[in-house]
Amino acid sequence: MWLWSSWRRAAFTAASFLMAGSLVAAYDLDVQSTDSIKDVAKQMAEDLVSFYNGDEPGQTPGLLPQPYYWWEAGAFLGSLVDYWYYTGDDTYNNITQQGLLHQVGPYNDYMPPNQTLTEGNDDQGFWGMAVMSAAEYKFPDPPAGQPQWLALAQAVFNTQAARWDPDHCNGGLRWQIFTWNTGFDYKNSISQACFFNVAARLALYTGNSTYADWAARTYDWMVNVKFLDNNYRVFDGGHIEDNCTTITPYEFSYNVGAFLLGSAAMVAYSNNSNQQADVDMWRERVDGLLNSTEDIFFYGNETSNRVMIEIACEPVNLCDTDQLSFKAYLSRWMAATTKWAPWTFDRIKTLLQNSAVAAANQCVGGDNHRLCGLKWANNSGAYDGTTGVGQQMAAMEVVLANMIQQAEPPVTNSTGGTSVGNPSAGGSDEGRADPEGRYYMPVSTGDYAGAVIITIFVILSLLAGVAFMIMDETKSIAENWASLRAGVSKASILPVFAGGRRKPTADEKGKGNATDRSSSTDTGEKIPAVYANGVVGGKLLKRPDSIQRPPDARKRMSAPVMTSATTNTAATASTVNKDYRHSTNNIGQRASVLRKQR
């Protein structure tokens, strides 16, 4: 008995050690060692690409499998551009270039026809930011005859500038591009953030003041509509029905991150164009946005121990597929900010180091015991049991970001950039303001004639088929016709042939329309009580299913006219009242769980 008991204790102890060993962090990341960072990032990239099958036979390049939307595939390919930029490892360059080029669409502006049911301005913007990074980092240029990175970013800018909507909320982009998609009546911050981000970076890359003017206009609009408040907090958006006055107060990290990097680019642009007043203004905005970022999206008592967190959904386990990836973009843009706003380096470096170590410590998931989860902060290195593209991309980006000091500065046209641009790219696309018109040519007289001929042919074919089915092959046509007349009721069928109309019988009177349908608004998502503000019945309501197209939605808007690169027009952002930066007004509710509704 004693031997048996001892054996059981020994077996249990051995099993415990094995189980504990499987939970030990797969990565021993040293953020002070470039070799360690590269080694960890290489394995994380390998695991990230394992989710992608667009390079396999029968699959579509540039698309992630379900449940990932089209926009996240663009963000994923952007992360592979970052991986090459930081490490120099070209393992994934071919699939990155293939995917970025395959999804450009017929007008080379990232509006492929097969994405019209999901593509919004923010979705297109993520592809635009990916190719903008490719141009800035000198990612290998596409072959001659293919659209080039800079031109693709310019096409995205041009198509979005033409969608600027001054008739509702005094400007801004709608969330959705196409009238039939839920959210066409909503203007959200991430659509403005993507447009602002691309415009600011194009201004810096090309030196063209037109892009800078649009960046300033977008930032000013965000402030005026109060989506960006006096404390540099960025809220989700508002509906056009009340002129965007009822603000949805949810906060997500990618909103403030996109504005942070764009503002840093405007600092560099203003420096290059010797506009000191604008340099001071944009520098103050960078500082304000960075303060807001650290206060809201980093958990801890002070900079030295704070770790990144997606505050709206992570603490309550309500992050959806999209939101699981948001920390990837905040990591990416915070690191890039240090190149154009170098005074932020020490602070950002500390925050990213803390977050990278915490992220790597919990990467013990999957069959290989190294896949990463979402929760890095306040979890003592515990793995949350989740895996996916978003979690893996976020962990890889925050680890890579710790090499930003060694990375080459982003280039511009005047500092070694090689990507070929086209300021009018997308400008001839009539579908920018009338989405339906971009894929279908006008109906001509010949089209109508052809339709009539085909219709007649189809009807005659059907009648011939019916006649053949009821014909007795042993009789002549005359005998078949006589049999048909004798076998049918003159009161019912023959009047039909003669153009008559059968009177309804008593049994048919009073029949109602059988197509009546009921609708329900109880389609929201359950959210915790702490986020119950603006909630009906404990559920966050979705957007209205029925969205009427406004009568002016078909108006064409001309593409923005590009001024020469030597134009010295001052950015219009100087019209913003500086007092708003110092306001102590605050909105008490920190975050919630708004998610994309498709």
Coordinates of N, CA, C and O in Angstrom, one line a residue, residues 416-509:
G416 N 14.7 59.9 -51.2 CA 15.0 58.6 -51.7 C 13.9 57.7 -52.0 O 14.0 56.5 -52.3
G417 N 12.7 58.2 -52.0 CA 11.5 57.4 -52.3 C 11.5 57.0 -53.8 O 11.9 57.8 -54.7
T418 N 11.1 55.8 -54.1 CA 11.2 55.3 -55.4 C 9.8 55.0 -56.0 O 9.6 54.7 -57.2
S419 N 8.7 55.0 -55.2 CA 7.4 54.6 -55.7 C 6.9 55.7 -56.6 O 7.0 56.9 -56.3
V420 N 6.3 55.3 -57.7 CA 5.8 56.3 -58.7 C 4.4 56.7 -58.3 O 3.5 55.8 -58.1
G421 N 4.1 58.0 -58.3 CA 2.8 58.4 -58.0 C 2.0 58.9 -59.2 O 2.4 58.9 -60.3
N422 N 0.7 59.2 -58.9 CA -0.2 59.7 -60.0 C -1.3 60.5 -59.2 O -2.2 60.0 -58.7
P423 N -1.1 61.9 -59.2 CA -2.0 62.7 -58.5 C -3.4 62.7 -58.9 O -4.3 63.0 -58.1
S424 N -3.7 62.2 -60.1 CA -5.1 62.1 -60.6 C -5.6 60.7 -60.5 O -6.7 60.4 -61.0
A425 N -4.9 59.8 -59.9 CA -5.4 58.4 -59.8 C -6.8 58.4 -59.2 O -7.0 59.0 -58.2
G426 N -7.6 57.6 -59.8 CA -9.0 57.5 -59.3 C -9.9 58.7 -59.7 O -11.1 58.6 -59.5
G427 N -9.3 59.7 -60.3 CA -10.0 60.9 -60.6 C -11.0 60.8 -61.7 O -12.0 61.6 -61.8
S428 N -10.9 59.8 -62.6 CA -11.8 59.6 -63.7 C -12.9 58.6 -63.3 O -13.7 58.3 -64.1
D429 N -13.0 58.2 -62.1 CA -13.9 57.2 -61.6 C -15.2 57.9 -61.3 O -15.4 58.5 -60.2
E430 N -16.2 57.8 -62.1 CA -17.5 58.4 -61.9 C -18.2 57.8 -60.7 O -19.2 58.3 -60.2
G431 N -17.8 56.5 -60.3 CA -18.5 55.8 -59.3 C -18.2 56.4 -57.9 O -18.8 55.9 -56.9
R432 N -17.4 57.4 -57.8 CA -17.0 57.9 -56.5 C -18.2 58.4 -55.8 O -18.4 58.3 -54.6
A433 N -19.1 59.2 -56.5 CA -20.2 59.8 -55.9 C -21.5 59.0 -56.2 O -22.5 59.1 -55.4
D434 N -21.5 58.2 -57.2 CA -22.6 57.4 -57.6 C -22.2 55.9 -57.6 O -21.8 55.5 -58.7
P435 N -22.1 55.2 -56.5 CA -21.4 53.9 -56.5 C -22.0 52.9 -57.5 O -21.2 52.1 -58.0
E436 N -23.3 53.0 -57.8 CA -23.9 52.0 -58.7 C -23.3 52.2 -60.1 O -23.2 51.2 -60.9
G437 N -22.9 53.4 -60.4 CA -22.5 53.7 -61.8 C -21.2 53.2 -62.2 O -20.8 53.2 -63.3
R438 N -20.4 52.8 -61.2 CA -19.0 52.5 -61.5 C -18.8 51.1 -62.1 O -17.8 50.8 -62.7
Y439 N -19.8 50.2 -62.0 CA -19.7 48.9 -62.6 C -20.6 48.6 -63.7 O -20.5 47.6 -64.4
Y440 N -21.6 49.5 -64.0 CA -22.6 49.2 -65.0 C -22.6 50.4 -66.0 O -22.8 51.6 -65.6
M441 N -22.5 50.1 -67.3 CA -22.6 51.1 -68.3 C -24.0 51.6 -68.5 O -25.0 50.9 -68.2
P442 N -24.2 52.8 -69.0 CA -25.6 53.3 -69.3 C -26.3 52.4 -70.3 O -25.7 51.8 -71.2
V443 N -27.6 52.2 -70.1 CA -28.4 51.3 -71.0 C -28.7 52.1 -72.3 O -29.3 53.2 -72.3
S444 N -28.3 51.5 -73.4 CA -28.5 52.1 -74.7 C -29.7 51.6 -75.4 O -30.4 50.6 -74.9
T445 N -30.1 52.2 -76.6 CA -31.2 51.7 -77.4 C -31.0 50.3 -77.8 O -31.9 49.4 -77.8
G446 N -29.8 50.0 -78.2 CA -29.4 48.6 -78.6 C -29.6 47.6 -77.5 O -30.1 46.5 -77.7
D447 N -29.3 48.0 -76.2 CA -29.5 47.2 -75.1 C -31.0 46.9 -74.9 O -31.4 45.7 -74.6
Y448 N -31.8 47.9 -75.1 CA -33.3 47.7 -74.9 C -33.8 46.7 -76.0 O -34.6 45.8 -75.7
A449 N -33.3 46.9 -77.3 CA -33.8 46.1 -78.4 C -33.3 44.6 -78.1 O -34.1 43.7 -78.3
G450 N -32.1 44.4 -77.7 CA -31.6 43.1 -77.4 C -32.4 42.4 -76.3 O -32.7 41.2 -76.4
A451 N -32.8 43.2 -75.3 CA -33.6 42.7 -74.2 C -35.0 42.2 -74.7 O -35.5 41.2 -74.2
V452 N -35.6 43.0 -75.6 CA -36.9 42.6 -76.1 C -36.8 41.3 -76.9 O -37.7 40.4 -76.8
I453 N -35.8 41.2 -77.7 CA -35.6 40.0 -78.6 C -35.5 38.8 -77.7 O -36.1 37.7 -77.9
I454 N -34.6 38.9 -76.7 CA -34.3 37.8 -75.8 C -35.6 37.4 -75.1 O -35.9 36.2 -74.9
T455 N -36.3 38.4 -74.6 CA -37.6 38.1 -73.9 C -38.6 37.4 -74.7 O -39.2 36.4 -74.3
I456 N -38.8 37.8 -76.0 CA -39.7 37.1 -76.9 C -39.2 35.7 -77.2 O -40.1 34.8 -77.2
F457 N -38.0 35.5 -77.4 CA -37.4 34.2 -77.6 C -37.7 33.3 -76.4 O -38.1 32.1 -76.6
V458 N -37.5 33.8 -75.2 CA -37.7 32.9 -74.0 C -39.2 32.5 -73.9 O -39.5 31.4 -73.6
I459 N -40.1 33.5 -74.1 CA -41.5 33.2 -74.0 C -41.9 32.2 -75.0 O -42.7 31.2 -74.7
L460 N -41.5 32.4 -76.3 CA -41.9 31.4 -77.3 C -41.3 30.0 -77.0 O -41.9 29.0 -77.2
S461 N -40.1 29.9 -76.5 CA -39.5 28.7 -76.1 C -40.3 28.0 -75.0 O -40.6 26.8 -75.1
L462 N -40.8 28.8 -74.0 CA -41.6 28.2 -73.0 C -42.9 27.7 -73.5 O -43.4 26.6 -73.2
L463 N -43.6 28.4 -74.4 CA -44.8 28.0 -75.0 C -44.7 26.7 -75.8 O -45.5 25.8 -75.8
A464 N -43.5 26.6 -76.6 CA -43.3 25.5 -77.4 C -43.1 24.2 -76.5 O -43.5 23.1 -76.8
G465 N -42.4 24.5 -75.3 CA -42.2 23.4 -74.4 C -43.5 22.9 -73.8 O -43.7 21.7 -73.6
V466 N -44.4 23.8 -73.4 CA -45.7 23.4 -72.9 C -46.5 22.6 -73.9 O -47.1 21.6 -73.6
A467 N -46.5 23.1 -75.2 CA -47.2 22.4 -76.2 C -46.7 21.0 -76.4 O -47.4 20.0 -76.6
F468 N -45.4 20.9 -76.4 CA -44.8 19.5 -76.6 C -45.1 18.6 -75.5 O -45.4 17.4 -75.7
M469 N -45.2 19.1 -74.2 CA -45.5 18.2 -73.1 C -46.9 17.7 -73.1 O -47.2 16.6 -72.7
I470 N -47.9 18.5 -73.7 CA -49.3 18.0 -73.7 C -49.7 17.4 -75.0 O -50.8 16.9 -75.1
M471 N -48.9 17.3 -75.9 CA -49.2 16.8 -77.3 C -49.2 15.2 -77.3 O -48.3 14.6 -76.7
D472 N -50.2 14.7 -77.9 CA -50.3 13.2 -78.1 C -49.6 12.9 -79.5 O -50.1 13.3 -80.5
E473 N -48.5 12.2 -79.4 CA -47.7 12.0 -80.6 C -48.4 11.2 -81.7 O -48.0 11.2 -82.8
T474 N -49.5 10.4 -81.3 CA -50.2 9.6 -82.2 C -51.2 10.3 -83.0 O -51.9 9.8 -83.9
K475 N -51.5 11.6 -82.7 CA -52.5 12.4 -83.3 C -51.9 13.6 -84.1 O -50.7 14.0 -83.8
S476 N -52.6 14.1 -85.0 CA -52.2 15.2 -85.8 C -52.4 16.5 -85.0 O -53.0 16.5 -83.9
I477 N -51.8 17.6 -85.4 CA -51.9 18.9 -84.7 C -53.4 19.3 -84.6 O -53.8 19.7 -83.5
A478 N -54.2 19.1 -85.7 CA -55.6 19.4 -85.6 C -56.3 18.6 -84.6 O -57.2 19.1 -83.8
E479 N -56.0 17.3 -84.5 CA -56.7 16.4 -83.6 C -56.3 16.8 -82.1 O -57.1 16.7 -81.2
N480 N -55.0 17.1 -81.9 CA -54.6 17.6 -80.6 C -55.3 18.8 -80.2 O -55.7 19.0 -79.0
W481 N -55.5 19.8 -81.1 CA -56.1 21.0 -80.7 C -57.6 20.8 -80.4 O -58.1 21.3 -79.4
A482 N -58.2 19.9 -81.1 CA -59.6 19.5 -80.9 C -59.8 18.9 -79.5 O -60.7 19.1 -78.7
S483 N -58.8 18.0 -79.2 CA -58.9 17.3 -77.9 C -58.7 18.3 -76.7 O -59.3 18.2 -75.7
L484 N -57.8 19.3 -76.9 CA -57.5 20.3 -75.9 C -58.8 21.1 -75.7 O -59.2 21.4 -74.5
R485 N -59.5 21.6 -76.8 CA -60.7 22.4 -76.6 C -61.8 21.6 -75.9 O -62.6 22.1 -75.1
A486 N -61.9 20.3 -76.2 CA -62.9 19.5 -75.6 C -62.6 19.2 -74.2 O -63.6 18.9 -73.4
G487 N -61.4 19.2 -73.8 CA -61.0 18.7 -72.4 C -61.0 19.8 -71.4 O -60.7 19.5 -70.3
V488 N -61.1 21.1 -71.8 CA -61.0 22.2 -70.9 C -62.3 22.9 -70.7 O -63.2 22.8 -71.6
S489 N -62.5 23.6 -69.7 CA -63.8 24.3 -69.5 C -63.7 25.7 -70.2 O -62.8 26.4 -70.1
K490 N -64.8 25.9 -71.0 CA -64.9 27.1 -71.7 C -65.0 28.3 -70.8 O -64.6 29.5 -71.1
A491 N -65.5 28.1 -69.6 CA -65.7 29.2 -68.6 C -64.4 29.6 -67.9 O -64.4 30.7 -67.3
S492 N -63.4 28.8 -68.0 CA -62.2 29.1 -67.3 C -61.0 29.4 -68.2 O -60.3 30.4 -68.1
I493 N -60.7 28.5 -69.1 CA -59.5 28.6 -69.9 C -59.7 29.4 -71.1 O -58.9 30.3 -71.4
L494 N -60.7 29.1 -71.9 CA -60.9 29.8 -73.2 C -61.0 31.3 -73.1 O -60.4 32.0 -73.9
P495 N -61.7 31.8 -72.0 CA -61.6 33.3 -71.9 C -60.2 33.9 -71.7 O -60.0 35.0 -72.1
V496 N -59.4 33.1 -71.1 CA -58.0 33.5 -70.9 C -57.3 33.7 -72.2 O -56.7 34.7 -72.5
F497 N -57.5 32.7 -73.1 CA -56.9 32.8 -74.4 C -57.5 34.0 -75.2 O -56.9 34.6 -76.0
A498 N -58.8 34.3 -74.9 CA -59.4 35.4 -75.6 C -59.2 36.7 -74.9 O -59.8 37.7 -75.4
G499 N -58.4 36.8 -73.9 CA -58.2 38.0 -73.2 C -59.2 38.4 -72.2 O -59.2 39.5 -71.7
G500 N -60.1 37.4 -71.8 CA -61.1 37.7 -70.8 C -60.5 37.6 -69.4 O -59.4 37.3 -69.2
R501 N -61.4 37.9 -68.4 CA -60.9 37.9 -67.0 C -61.9 37.2 -66.2 O -63.1 37.4 -66.3
R502 N -61.5 36.2 -65.5 CA -62.3 35.3 -64.7 C -62.8 36.1 -63.5 O -62.0 36.7 -62.8
K503 N -64.0 36.0 -63.1 CA -64.5 36.7 -61.9 C -64.2 35.9 -60.7 O -64.2 34.6 -60.7
P504 N -63.9 36.5 -59.6 CA -63.6 35.8 -58.4 C -64.8 35.1 -57.8 O -65.9 35.6 -57.9
T505 N -64.6 33.9 -57.3 CA -65.7 33.2 -56.6 C -65.8 33.7 -55.2 O -65.0 34.4 -54.7
A506 N -67.0 33.2 -54.6 CA -67.3 33.7 -53.2 C -66.2 33.2 -52.3 O -65.9 33.9 -51.3
D507 N -65.6 32.0 -52.5 CA -64.6 31.5 -51.6 C -63.3 32.4 -51.6 O -62.6 32.4 -50.6
E508 N -63.1 33.2 -52.7 CA -61.9 34.0 -52.7 C -62.0 35.4 -52.2 O -61.1 36.1 -52.0
K509 N -63.2 35.8 -51.9 CA -63.4 37.2 -51.4 C -62.8 37.3 -50.0 O -62.9 36.4 -49.2

